[in-house]
Coordinates of C-alpha atoms in Angstrom, one line a residue:
Chain A
M6 CA 7.1 -2.1 5.6
L7 CA 9.3 -5.4 4.8
F8 CA 9.4 -8.5 4.2
F9 CA 11.9 -11.3 6.3
R10 CA 12.2 -15.0 5.8
S11 CA 12.3 -15.9 9.6
E12 CA 11.5 -14.2 13.0
D13 CA 15.6 -14.7 13.4
D14 CA 16.0 -12.4 10.7
L15 CA 13.8 -9.9 11.8
R16 CA 15.2 -9.8 15.1
A17 CA 18.7 -9.6 14.0
W18 CA 17.6 -6.5 11.2
C19 CA 16.0 -4.9 14.6
G20 CA 18.9 -5.6 16.6
E21 CA 21.2 -3.9 14.0
R22 CA 19.4 -1.0 14.0
G23 CA 18.8 -0.8 17.9
V24 CA 15.0 -0.7 17.4
E25 CA 12.4 -2.8 18.9
A26 CA 10.5 -5.3 16.7
G27 CA 7.1 -4.7 16.1
P28 CA 4.4 -7.2 15.8
M29 CA 5.1 -10.0 13.0
V30 CA 2.4 -10.7 10.7
P31 CA 2.3 -14.1 8.7
V32 CA 2.0 -13.9 5.0
P33 CA -1.7 -15.4 5.2
Q34 CA -2.9 -12.9 7.4
L35 CA -1.1 -9.9 5.5
W36 CA -3.0 -11.5 2.7
R37 CA -6.7 -11.5 4.4
L38 CA -5.9 -7.9 5.6
S39 CA -4.7 -6.9 1.8
R40 CA -8.0 -8.2 0.6
V41 CA -10.1 -6.3 2.9
W42 CA -8.1 -3.1 2.6
Y43 CA -7.6 -3.2 -1.1
G44 CA -10.0 -5.4 -2.2
S45 CA -12.6 -3.0 -3.6
R46 CA -10.1 0.1 -4.0
L47 CA -10.5 0.2 -7.8
D48 CA -14.4 0.4 -7.4
P49 CA -15.0 4.1 -8.1
E50 CA -17.8 4.2 -5.2
A51 CA -15.6 2.5 -2.6
P52 CA -14.7 5.3 0.0
R53 CA -11.4 5.0 1.7
P54 CA -11.6 3.6 5.5
T55 CA -12.2 6.3 8.3
P56 CA -10.3 5.8 11.1
G57 CA -12.9 3.6 13.0
E58 CA -13.4 1.4 10.2
A59 CA -9.7 0.7 9.8
R60 CA -9.5 -0.4 13.6
A61 CA -12.1 -2.7 12.7
I62 CA -10.5 -4.1 9.3
F63 CA -7.4 -4.6 11.3
A64 CA -9.3 -6.5 13.9
G65 CA -11.1 -8.4 11.8
V66 CA -7.9 -10.2 10.5
G67 CA -6.9 -10.4 14.2
L68 CA -4.5 -7.4 14.5
T69 CA -5.8 -6.0 17.7
S70 CA -2.8 -4.5 19.5
P71 CA -2.5 -0.7 20.1
F72 CA 0.3 -0.8 17.3
W73 CA -2.4 -1.1 14.6
D74 CA -4.8 1.4 16.2
P75 CA -4.9 4.2 13.5
V76 CA -5.7 6.9 16.4
P77 CA -3.9 6.8 19.7
R78 CA -6.4 6.4 22.3
Q79 CA -5.3 9.6 24.1
E80 CA -5.5 11.9 21.3
Q81 CA -9.3 10.8 20.3
T82 CA -11.7 13.3 21.1
P83 CA -14.3 12.3 23.9
Chain B
M17 CA -19.6 11.1 -8.5
T18 CA -17.1 13.9 -7.9
F19 CA -14.8 15.0 -10.1
E20 CA -12.3 14.5 -7.8
R21 CA -13.5 11.0 -7.3
R22 CA -13.4 10.5 -11.1
V23 CA -9.5 11.6 -11.1
R24 CA -8.8 9.4 -8.1
T25 CA -10.7 6.5 -10.3
A26 CA -8.8 7.4 -13.5
I27 CA -5.4 7.4 -11.7
L28 CA -5.7 3.8 -10.0
T29 CA -7.3 2.5 -13.3
A30 CA -4.2 3.8 -15.5
F31 CA -1.9 1.8 -12.9
A32 CA -4.1 -1.1 -13.1
E33 CA -4.3 -0.9 -17.1
T34 CA -0.5 -0.4 -17.5
G35 CA 1.6 -0.5 -14.5
I36 CA 3.0 2.9 -15.7
T37 CA 2.7 6.0 -13.6
P38 CA -0.1 8.4 -15.4
S39 CA 0.5 11.9 -15.4
P40 CA -2.0 14.6 -15.2
A41 CA -1.9 15.3 -19.0
G42 CA -3.0 11.6 -19.2
I43 CA -5.6 11.4 -17.2
A44 CA -7.0 14.9 -18.5
E45 CA -7.1 13.0 -21.8
R46 CA -8.7 9.9 -20.3
L47 CA -11.4 12.0 -18.5
G48 CA -11.8 14.2 -21.9
S49 CA -11.2 17.0 -19.1
E50 CA -9.2 20.4 -19.2
M51 CA -5.8 20.0 -17.4
E52 CA -6.3 22.8 -15.0
R53 CA -9.3 21.2 -13.6
V54 CA -7.2 17.9 -13.2
L55 CA -4.5 19.7 -11.3
E56 CA -7.0 21.3 -9.1
A57 CA -8.3 17.5 -8.2
W58 CA -4.5 16.4 -7.8
D59 CA -4.1 19.3 -5.2
R60 CA -7.1 17.8 -3.3
L61 CA -6.4 14.3 -3.6
R62 CA -2.7 14.9 -2.3
E63 CA -4.7 16.7 0.9
E64 CA -6.7 13.7 1.7
R65 CA -4.0 11.6 0.8
A66 CA -5.4 9.6 -1.9
I67 CA -1.8 10.3 -3.8
V68 CA 1.5 11.3 -2.5
T69 CA 3.5 13.4 -5.1
G70 CA 7.2 13.9 -5.7
E71 CA 9.0 17.2 -5.2
D72 CA 7.6 18.7 -7.8
G73 CA 4.0 18.5 -6.4
V74 CA 3.1 16.7 -9.7
S75 CA 4.4 13.5 -10.4
I76 CA 2.7 10.6 -8.5
R77 CA 5.2 8.6 -5.9
M78 CA 2.1 6.7 -4.3
A79 CA -1.0 6.0 -5.2
N80 CA -1.7 2.9 -2.9
P81 CA -1.3 0.5 -3.4
F82 CA 0.7 1.1 -6.8
S83 CA 4.1 2.9 -6.7
G84 CA 4.7 5.6 -9.1
I85 CA 8.6 5.0 -9.1
P86 CA 10.5 1.5 -9.1
T87 CA 10.9 -0.5 -5.8
E88 CA 12.0 -3.7 -4.8
H89 CA 8.4 -4.7 -4.3
T90 CA 7.0 -6.2 -7.2
F91 CA 3.8 -8.1 -8.7
Q92 CA 3.9 -9.4 -12.3
S93 CA 0.6 -10.6 -14.0
A94 CA -0.6 -10.8 -17.6
G95 CA 2.6 -9.2 -18.9
V96 CA 2.5 -6.4 -16.8
R97 CA 5.0 -5.4 -14.0
Y98 CA 3.4 -3.3 -11.2
Y99 CA 5.8 -1.5 -8.7
A100 CA 4.6 -1.7 -5.0
N101 CA 5.3 0.7 -2.2
C102 CA 6.2 -1.7 0.4
A103 CA 5.8 -5.5 1.3
W104 CA 1.9 -5.1 2.1
D105 CA 1.2 -3.4 -1.0
A106 CA 3.1 -6.1 -2.9
L107 CA -0.1 -8.3 -1.8
G108 CA -2.2 -5.2 -1.9
I109 CA -1.6 -5.2 -5.7
P110 CA -3.3 -8.6 -6.4
A111 CA -5.7 -8.1 -4.1
A112 CA -6.7 -5.0 -6.0
L113 CA -6.5 -6.4 -9.3
G114 CA -8.0 -9.8 -8.5
R115 CA -5.5 -11.4 -10.5
A116 CA -3.0 -14.2 -10.3
G117 CA 0.5 -13.5 -10.8
T118 CA 3.8 -13.4 -9.0
V119 CA 5.0 -11.5 -6.2
R120 CA 8.6 -10.6 -5.9
S121 CA 10.5 -9.0 -3.1
R122 CA 13.5 -9.9 -0.5
C123 CA 14.2 -10.7 2.9
A124 CA 15.3 -6.9 4.4
H125 CA 17.9 -8.8 6.8
S126 CA 19.3 -11.5 4.6
G127 CA 18.7 -10.3 1.0
E128 CA 17.2 -13.6 0.1
P129 CA 15.0 -13.1 -2.9
L130 CA 11.0 -13.7 -2.5
R131 CA 9.1 -15.2 -5.1
L132 CA 5.5 -16.0 -4.5
E133 CA 2.7 -17.1 -6.5
V134 CA -0.6 -15.6 -5.9
T135 CA -4.0 -16.8 -7.6
E136 CA -7.2 -15.3 -7.0
A137 CA -7.8 -17.4 -3.6
G138 CA -4.5 -16.1 -2.1
P139 CA -0.6 -16.7 -2.3
E140 CA 0.9 -20.1 -2.1
R141 CA 2.1 -21.6 1.4
C142 CA 5.0 -19.1 2.5
D143 CA 6.7 -19.1 6.0
W144 CA 7.8 -15.5 5.4
L145 CA 6.9 -12.4 8.1
F146 CA 5.6 -9.1 7.4
H147 CA 7.0 -6.3 9.8
S148 CA 6.1 -2.6 10.0
L149 CA 8.5 -0.7 12.2
V150 CA 6.2 2.0 12.3
P151 CA 2.7 2.0 14.2
A152 CA -0.6 2.7 12.2
A153 CA -1.1 6.1 14.0
R154 CA 2.6 7.1 12.7
W155 CA 2.4 6.2 9.2
W156 CA 1.8 9.3 7.7
D157 CA 4.2 11.1 9.6
D158 CA 6.3 10.2 6.8
I159 CA 4.8 7.9 4.6
V160 CA 7.6 7.0 2.4
F161 CA 10.1 5.9 5.2
T162 CA 6.7 3.8 6.5

């Protein structure tokens, strides 16, 4: 999980490695995710998110593509 | 609260207070508990992915968002430098601490340094991008690579 100063840098980095670029997340959106994901991390009573809760957290900050699904749909129990 | 939860909280609190990787002995002292009991909790926390340990099975490699070893992603606040596991955790640490400070990292392609001031309200304006090569469902296949 890395930072890139521009989309051009990200695409060049992926091209050099022959890998496909994943979703690009702007810093303000990453901050919103961090606030929800880690904001209560030091609270002794705060549980770690379940896969379903994690999915909802990602969706809540606009990360809705299958890339962000913590459990691939085909692997979920009916 | 379970003892295991107390150990996890003590680990994260130790990181938050000092920026230094806590040891089982330090956590045992912090909790006034026996080392053997702490080590048993250590194993369970590793199994639950609350911590990631090094090859010795004891030293903490990761206790998200904190890194137990130096990395290129840091957060500096109130005279303490914290190491983050990745770009996300570099923002995760100020989010967890609720404190202002400075995130430092770099562009993975150009090497250009990133210096980002963060307040309790969030980071200053920044046009940089965050990217994960690995989809969420595969993060724990190799969390260190992720």
